[in-house]
């Protein structure tokens, strides 16, 4: 028996292929966990000797039975879909290397992932957005925290995209202003920003980025007197802090996380009649189908949320600044 006949023989080569395809380490880890779960199932539930398991020992029914096992074990639909995608991707890679595996790949490709319905509270309403943005104090730290939440909501950036964003990525050109983003797999995209976001951005830049160069991180913390990229955990803590404050008066306010703000942005785009293809482009989705989770929303979904950030609310941001600073920023508008 040739080594290439063994089902798991090409796993290391597959990992390298994923890296060459510019998949993120998080994506690669997820795929490997899916394959490991399948390996464990074959070994512990099917009694197979993994070191001797061949491609000929695996068929589409084997994978269907694996998915049934996951259901019985209480795994969520999303988890089952991810594990199926990881197995299908690996078999497809192997079939590219060995044409005799094409029949297996074709059969397995017919096993479809299941549609995942949006989770309850996977977005926040217009009123909840406004309430959230009212929580930070009007001091320097509060303005920073408010800006972080607003920029996530009003651009739909992933958290890691925001944390990697540099001053040179921001281009203020009036109504055509935008932020240049490098997303998953180093894929680049441009996100237009609204007037409301520009106004907030100018306040933030004036407070935190006077006379800084283009390589500076947009969001930073200071350690030992030096600026460093803010950690994801720090942003999570900031958002949780203000969400907990809202929850004191709104018992229905969900446990908020950065991706929920991104989801809400996608819903805003959809509710403003933007096509799924356009939304996918703005959100940096590789496949248009991924956008489905952002557009299946209820009738109370966010509508014109950004416009509801009133002029009075905007003026509150300037409260901690001197009159000269406020006039300077307003004069740039």
GROMACS .gro file of C-alpha atoms in nm:
model
  333
    1UNK     CA    1   0.000   0.000   0.000
    2UNK     CA    2   0.136   0.343  -0.096
    3UNK     CA    3   0.152   0.621   0.161
    4UNK     CA    4  -0.055   0.838  -0.073
    5UNK     CA    5  -0.341   0.589  -0.034
    6UNK     CA    6  -0.372   0.676   0.335
    7UNK     CA    7  -0.655   0.917   0.404
    8UNK     CA    8  -0.465   1.153   0.634
    9UNK     CA    9  -0.133   1.133   0.450
   10UNK     CA   10  -0.158   1.478   0.287
   11UNK     CA   11  -0.268   1.684   0.591
   12UNK     CA   12   0.063   1.871   0.627
   13UNK     CA   13   0.072   1.950   0.257
   14UNK     CA   14  -0.287   2.073   0.282
   15UNK     CA   15  -0.192   2.311   0.564
   16UNK     CA   16   0.084   2.457   0.349
   17UNK     CA   17  -0.161   2.497   0.061
   18UNK     CA   18  -0.396   2.692   0.287
   19UNK     CA   19  -0.111   2.923   0.383
   20UNK     CA   20  -0.020   2.975   0.018
   21UNK     CA   21  -0.386   3.065  -0.043
   22UNK     CA   22  -0.339   3.335   0.225
   23UNK     CA   23  -0.583   3.180   0.468
   24UNK     CA   24  -0.555   3.326   0.817
   25UNK     CA   25  -0.404   3.117   1.094
   26UNK     CA   26  -0.741   3.119   1.265
   27UNK     CA   27  -0.905   2.971   0.953
   28UNK     CA   28  -0.631   2.710   0.922
   29UNK     CA   29  -0.674   2.613   1.288
   30UNK     CA   30  -1.049   2.579   1.237
   31UNK     CA   31  -0.998   2.349   0.936
   32UNK     CA   32  -0.749   2.137   1.126
   33UNK     CA   33  -0.987   2.106   1.420
   34UNK     CA   34  -1.253   1.982   1.180
   35UNK     CA   35  -1.023   1.714   1.042
   36UNK     CA   36  -0.910   1.618   1.390
   37UNK     CA   37  -1.272   1.576   1.495
   38UNK     CA   38  -1.331   1.348   1.195
   39UNK     CA   39  -1.016   1.149   1.276
   40UNK     CA   40  -1.130   1.104   1.636
   41UNK     CA   41  -1.472   0.985   1.517
   42UNK     CA   42  -1.320   0.726   1.283
   43UNK     CA   43  -1.091   0.601   1.556
   44UNK     CA   44  -1.317   0.601   1.863
   45UNK     CA   45  -1.662   0.551   1.712
   46UNK     CA   46  -1.581   0.343   1.404
   47UNK     CA   47  -1.287   0.151   1.547
   48UNK     CA   48  -1.064   0.230   1.250
   49UNK     CA   49  -0.685   0.217   1.270
   50UNK     CA   50  -0.603   0.571   1.158
   51UNK     CA   51  -0.252   0.478   1.049
   52UNK     CA   52  -0.405   0.230   0.805
   53UNK     CA   53  -0.724   0.412   0.702
   54UNK     CA   54  -0.728   0.456   0.323
   55UNK     CA   55  -0.934   0.676   0.095
   56UNK     CA   56  -1.112   0.361  -0.018
   57UNK     CA   57  -1.237   0.318   0.340
   58UNK     CA   58  -1.415   0.654   0.328
   59UNK     CA   59  -1.726   0.738   0.129
   60UNK     CA   60  -2.002   0.998   0.143
   61UNK     CA   61  -2.205   0.782   0.384
   62UNK     CA   62  -1.911   0.782   0.626
   63UNK     CA   63  -1.925   1.160   0.634
   64UNK     CA   64  -2.305   1.169   0.660
   65UNK     CA   65  -2.284   0.934   0.958
   66UNK     CA   66  -2.019   1.161   1.111
   67UNK     CA   67  -2.258   1.457   1.082
   68UNK     CA   68  -2.536   1.251   1.247
   69UNK     CA   69  -2.295   1.169   1.528
   70UNK     CA   70  -2.227   1.539   1.576
   71UNK     CA   71  -2.601   1.605   1.601
   72UNK     CA   72  -2.640   1.334   1.864
   73UNK     CA   73  -2.342   1.479   2.051
   74UNK     CA   74  -2.513   1.817   2.073
   75UNK     CA   75  -2.294   2.013   1.830
   76UNK     CA   76  -2.454   2.324   1.686
   77UNK     CA   77  -2.551   2.359   1.320
   78UNK     CA   78  -2.275   2.615   1.266
   79UNK     CA   79  -2.015   2.378   1.413
   80UNK     CA   80  -2.135   2.091   1.194
   81UNK     CA   81  -2.116   2.310   0.886
   82UNK     CA   82  -1.761   2.416   0.965
   83UNK     CA   83  -1.645   2.057   1.017
   84UNK     CA   84  -1.810   1.950   0.692
   85UNK     CA   85  -1.643   2.235   0.502
   86UNK     CA   86  -1.303   2.136   0.642
   87UNK     CA   87  -1.344   1.774   0.529
   88UNK     CA   88  -1.474   1.872   0.185
   89UNK     CA   89  -1.185   2.114   0.141
   90UNK     CA   90  -0.928   1.850   0.229
   91UNK     CA   91  -1.078   1.587  -0.003
   92UNK     CA   92  -1.099   1.844  -0.284
   93UNK     CA   93  -0.730   1.923  -0.237
   94UNK     CA   94  -0.638   1.553  -0.246
   95UNK     CA   95  -0.848   1.501  -0.561
   96UNK     CA   96  -0.653   1.779  -0.731
   97UNK     CA   97  -0.338   1.577  -0.668
   98UNK     CA   98  -0.483   1.235  -0.752
   99UNK     CA   99  -0.751   1.211  -1.021
  100UNK     CA  100  -0.862   0.868  -0.895
  101UNK     CA  101  -1.011   1.045  -0.592
  102UNK     CA  102  -1.238   1.259  -0.808
  103UNK     CA  103  -1.542   1.026  -0.772
  104UNK     CA  104  -1.515   1.054  -0.393
  105UNK     CA  105  -1.480   1.431  -0.414
  106UNK     CA  106  -1.787   1.459  -0.636
  107UNK     CA  107  -2.000   1.248  -0.401
  108UNK     CA  108  -1.887   1.440  -0.096
  109UNK     CA  109  -1.950   1.774  -0.270
  110UNK     CA  110  -2.320   1.681  -0.284
  111UNK     CA  111  -2.341   1.689   0.095
  112UNK     CA  112  -2.470   2.039   0.151
  113UNK     CA  113  -2.418   2.262   0.450
  114UNK     CA  114  -2.736   2.358   0.630
  115UNK     CA  115  -2.871   2.711   0.640
  116UNK     CA  116  -2.797   2.879   0.970
  117UNK     CA  117  -3.066   3.111   1.095
  118UNK     CA  118  -2.949   3.427   1.272
  119UNK     CA  119  -2.918   3.393   1.646
  120UNK     CA  120  -3.152   3.592   1.864
  121UNK     CA  121  -2.998   3.929   1.949
  122UNK     CA  122  -2.736   3.895   1.680
  123UNK     CA  123  -2.779   4.265   1.614
  124UNK     CA  124  -2.883   4.570   1.809
  125UNK     CA  125  -3.168   4.806   1.732
  126UNK     CA  126  -3.145   5.170   1.639
  127UNK     CA  127  -3.251   5.280   1.985
  128UNK     CA  128  -2.999   5.044   2.145
  129UNK     CA  129  -2.716   5.181   1.931
  130UNK     CA  130  -2.800   5.533   2.035
  131UNK     CA  131  -2.823   5.433   2.400
  132UNK     CA  132  -2.488   5.252   2.382
  133UNK     CA  133  -2.315   5.558   2.238
  134UNK     CA  134  -2.456   5.775   2.514
  135UNK     CA  135  -2.284   5.576   2.790
  136UNK     CA  136  -1.918   5.689   2.769
  137UNK     CA  137  -1.817   5.995   2.970
  138UNK     CA  138  -1.732   6.313   2.784
  139UNK     CA  139  -1.370   6.300   2.897
  140UNK     CA  140  -1.074   6.192   2.682
  141UNK     CA  141  -1.109   5.820   2.754
  142UNK     CA  142  -1.483   5.829   2.700
  143UNK     CA  143  -1.444   5.995   2.360
  144UNK     CA  144  -1.197   5.724   2.261
  145UNK     CA  145  -1.427   5.445   2.376
  146UNK     CA  146  -1.726   5.596   2.198
  147UNK     CA  147  -1.524   5.632   1.880
  148UNK     CA  148  -1.417   5.265   1.890
  149UNK     CA  149  -1.779   5.151   1.916
  150UNK     CA  150  -1.898   5.393   1.649
  151UNK     CA  151  -1.626   5.307   1.398
  152UNK     CA  152  -1.697   4.934   1.434
  153UNK     CA  153  -2.068   4.994   1.385
  154UNK     CA  154  -2.045   5.249   1.104
  155UNK     CA  155  -1.788   5.065   0.889
  156UNK     CA  156  -1.854   4.696   0.960
  157UNK     CA  157  -1.483   4.634   1.008
  158UNK     CA  158  -1.375   4.314   1.177
  159UNK     CA  159  -1.208   4.379   1.510
  160UNK     CA  160  -0.865   4.269   1.388
  161UNK     CA  161  -0.905   4.494   1.083
  162UNK     CA  162  -0.969   4.794   1.306
  163UNK     CA  163  -0.675   4.711   1.531
  164UNK     CA  164  -0.443   4.685   1.229
  165UNK     CA  165  -0.571   5.013   1.082
  166UNK     CA  166  -0.307   5.288   1.052
  167UNK     CA  167  -0.345   5.663   1.020
  168UNK     CA  168  -0.231   5.637   0.658
  169UNK     CA  169  -0.529   5.409   0.589
  170UNK     CA  170  -0.771   5.700   0.639
  171UNK     CA  171  -0.849   5.928   0.348
  172UNK     CA  172  -1.069   6.230   0.421
  173UNK     CA  173  -1.198   6.365   0.091
  174UNK     CA  174  -1.532   6.519   0.177
  175UNK     CA  175  -1.826   6.305   0.074
  176UNK     CA  176  -1.585   6.057  -0.089
  177UNK     CA  177  -1.393   5.985   0.232
  178UNK     CA  178  -1.296   5.624   0.296
  179UNK     CA  179  -1.083   5.386   0.501
  180UNK     CA  180  -0.848   5.143   0.331
  181UNK     CA  181  -0.867   4.801   0.496
  182UNK     CA  182  -0.659   4.487   0.465
  183UNK     CA  183  -0.883   4.198   0.563
  184UNK     CA  184  -0.870   3.820   0.576
  185UNK     CA  185  -0.600   3.666   0.361
  186UNK     CA  186  -0.449   4.015   0.314
  187UNK     CA  187  -0.732   4.099   0.077
  188UNK     CA  188  -0.776   4.473   0.036
  189UNK     CA  189  -1.096   4.674   0.025
  190UNK     CA  190  -1.218   5.031   0.060
  191UNK     CA  191  -1.493   5.126   0.307
  192UNK     CA  192  -1.670   5.459   0.252
  193UNK     CA  193  -1.742   5.655   0.569
  194UNK     CA  194  -2.042   5.873   0.645
  195UNK     CA  195  -2.045   6.237   0.749
  196UNK     CA  196  -2.137   6.135   1.104
  197UNK     CA  197  -1.834   5.908   1.120
  198UNK     CA  198  -1.607   6.175   0.971
  199UNK     CA  199  -1.715   6.426   1.238
  200UNK     CA  200  -1.637   6.177   1.514
  201UNK     CA  201  -1.312   6.079   1.348
  202UNK     CA  202  -1.189   6.439   1.340
  203UNK     CA  203  -1.255   6.478   1.711
  204UNK     CA  204  -1.070   6.154   1.785
  205UNK     CA  205  -0.773   6.238   1.563
  206UNK     CA  206  -0.741   6.584   1.713
  207UNK     CA  207  -0.728   6.437   2.063
  208UNK     CA  208  -0.516   6.128   2.004
  209UNK     CA  209  -0.315   6.183   1.685
  210UNK     CA  210  -0.180   6.533   1.668
  211UNK     CA  211   0.142   6.541   1.467
  212UNK     CA  212   0.166   6.162   1.431
  213UNK     CA  213   0.291   5.982   1.122
  214UNK     CA  214   0.097   5.760   0.885
  215UNK     CA  215   0.238   5.437   1.031
  216UNK     CA  216   0.079   5.494   1.372
  217UNK     CA  217  -0.199   5.257   1.474
  218UNK     CA  218  -0.537   5.432   1.473
  219UNK     CA  219  -0.634   5.268   1.804
  220UNK     CA  220  -0.354   5.233   2.054
  221UNK     CA  221  -0.256   5.198   2.418
  222UNK     CA  222   0.055   5.333   2.588
  223UNK     CA  223   0.305   5.104   2.763
  224UNK     CA  224   0.638   5.222   2.902
  225UNK     CA  225   0.584   5.557   2.736
  226UNK     CA  226   0.541   5.405   2.389
  227UNK     CA  227   0.231   5.355   2.175
  228UNK     CA  228   0.130   4.999   2.094
  229UNK     CA  229  -0.158   4.843   1.905
  230UNK     CA  230  -0.453   4.794   2.135
  231UNK     CA  231  -0.533   4.432   2.214
  232UNK     CA  232  -0.858   4.263   2.112
  233UNK     CA  233  -0.924   4.178   2.477
  234UNK     CA  234  -0.905   4.546   2.566
  235UNK     CA  235  -1.168   4.636   2.304
  236UNK     CA  236  -1.386   4.351   2.426
  237UNK     CA  237  -1.366   4.490   2.780
  238UNK     CA  238  -1.456   4.840   2.660
  239UNK     CA  239  -1.764   4.719   2.474
  240UNK     CA  240  -1.872   4.493   2.760
  241UNK     CA  241  -1.839   4.782   3.006
  242UNK     CA  242  -2.085   5.004   2.821
  243UNK     CA  243  -2.318   4.718   2.727
  244UNK     CA  244  -2.344   4.633   3.097
  245UNK     CA  245  -2.431   4.995   3.168
  246UNK     CA  246  -2.711   4.989   2.911
  247UNK     CA  247  -2.842   4.660   3.048
  248UNK     CA  248  -2.916   4.826   3.381
  249UNK     CA  249  -3.204   5.012   3.218
  250UNK     CA  250  -3.269   4.782   2.920
  251UNK     CA  251  -3.306   4.421   3.026
  252UNK     CA  252  -3.334   4.313   2.661
  253UNK     CA  253  -2.994   4.451   2.565
  254UNK     CA  254  -2.781   4.157   2.445
  255UNK     CA  255  -2.435   4.056   2.554
  256UNK     CA  256  -2.254   4.271   2.304
  257UNK     CA  257  -1.935   4.183   2.118
  258UNK     CA  258  -1.752   4.356   1.829
  259UNK     CA  259  -1.884   4.121   1.561
  260UNK     CA  260  -2.241   4.208   1.659
  261UNK     CA  261  -2.168   4.568   1.563
  262UNK     CA  262  -2.041   4.443   1.226
  263UNK     CA  263  -2.358   4.238   1.184
  264UNK     CA  264  -2.571   4.543   1.258
  265UNK     CA  265  -2.381   4.740   0.994
  266UNK     CA  266  -2.459   4.469   0.739
  267UNK     CA  267  -2.824   4.490   0.833
  268UNK     CA  268  -2.823   4.869   0.786
  269UNK     CA  269  -2.687   4.824   0.434
  270UNK     CA  270  -2.948   4.565   0.350
  271UNK     CA  271  -3.233   4.771   0.489
  272UNK     CA  272  -3.118   5.059   0.272
  273UNK     CA  273  -3.170   4.840  -0.037
  274UNK     CA  274  -2.807   4.756  -0.106
  275UNK     CA  275  -2.764   4.432  -0.301
  276UNK     CA  276  -2.611   4.122  -0.142
  277UNK     CA  277  -2.319   4.145  -0.385
  278UNK     CA  278  -2.245   4.502  -0.278
  279UNK     CA  279  -2.276   4.414   0.090
  280UNK     CA  280  -2.041   4.117   0.043
  281UNK     CA  281  -1.786   4.349  -0.118
  282UNK     CA  282  -1.803   4.606   0.161
  283UNK     CA  283  -1.781   4.341   0.432
  284UNK     CA  284  -1.497   4.156   0.262
  285UNK     CA  285  -1.681   3.826   0.218
  286UNK     CA  286  -1.523   3.577  -0.019
  287UNK     CA  287  -1.865   3.438  -0.110
  288UNK     CA  288  -2.189   3.628  -0.151
  289UNK     CA  289  -2.376   3.349   0.030
  290UNK     CA  290  -2.200   3.445   0.354
  291UNK     CA  291  -2.393   3.771   0.347
  292UNK     CA  292  -2.718   3.583   0.416
  293UNK     CA  293  -2.658   3.596   0.791
  294UNK     CA  294  -2.657   3.976   0.777
  295UNK     CA  295  -2.976   4.024   0.580
  296UNK     CA  296  -3.216   3.782   0.750
  297UNK     CA  297  -3.335   4.027   1.012
  298UNK     CA  298  -3.665   4.118   1.170
  299UNK     CA  299  -3.877   4.423   1.094
  300UNK     CA  300  -3.735   4.618   1.386
  301UNK     CA  301  -3.384   4.605   1.242
  302UNK     CA  302  -3.170   4.916   1.236
  303UNK     CA  303  -3.286   5.178   0.984
  304UNK     CA  304  -3.096   5.497   0.927
  305UNK     CA  305  -2.917   5.447   1.259
  306UNK     CA  306  -2.623   5.663   1.167
  307UNK     CA  307  -2.849   5.955   1.082
  308UNK     CA  308  -3.012   5.926   1.423
  309UNK     CA  309  -2.689   6.033   1.587
  310UNK     CA  310  -2.824   6.386   1.619
  311UNK     CA  311  -2.638   6.714   1.605
  312UNK     CA  312  -2.700   6.754   1.978
  313UNK     CA  313  -2.542   6.415   2.039
  314UNK     CA  314  -2.249   6.516   1.821
  315UNK     CA  315  -2.204   6.840   2.013
  316UNK     CA  316  -2.165   6.640   2.335
  317UNK     CA  317  -1.839   6.501   2.200
  318UNK     CA  318  -1.688   6.848   2.208
  319UNK     CA  319  -1.778   6.911   2.571
  320UNK     CA  320  -1.433   6.827   2.707
  321UNK     CA  321  -1.251   7.041   2.448
  322UNK     CA  322  -1.160   7.404   2.474
  323UNK     CA  323  -1.356   7.657   2.262
  324UNK     CA  324  -1.055   7.703   2.035
  325UNK     CA  325  -1.024   7.329   1.979
  326UNK     CA  326  -1.396   7.296   1.904
  327UNK     CA  327  -1.388   7.582   1.656
  328UNK     CA  328  -1.080   7.438   1.489
  329UNK     CA  329  -1.242   7.097   1.437
  330UNK     CA  330  -1.571   7.245   1.319
  331UNK     CA  331  -1.382   7.465   1.077
  332UNK     CA  332  -1.244   7.151   0.911
  333UNK     CA  333  -1.593   7.018   0.842
   0.00000   0.00000   0.00000
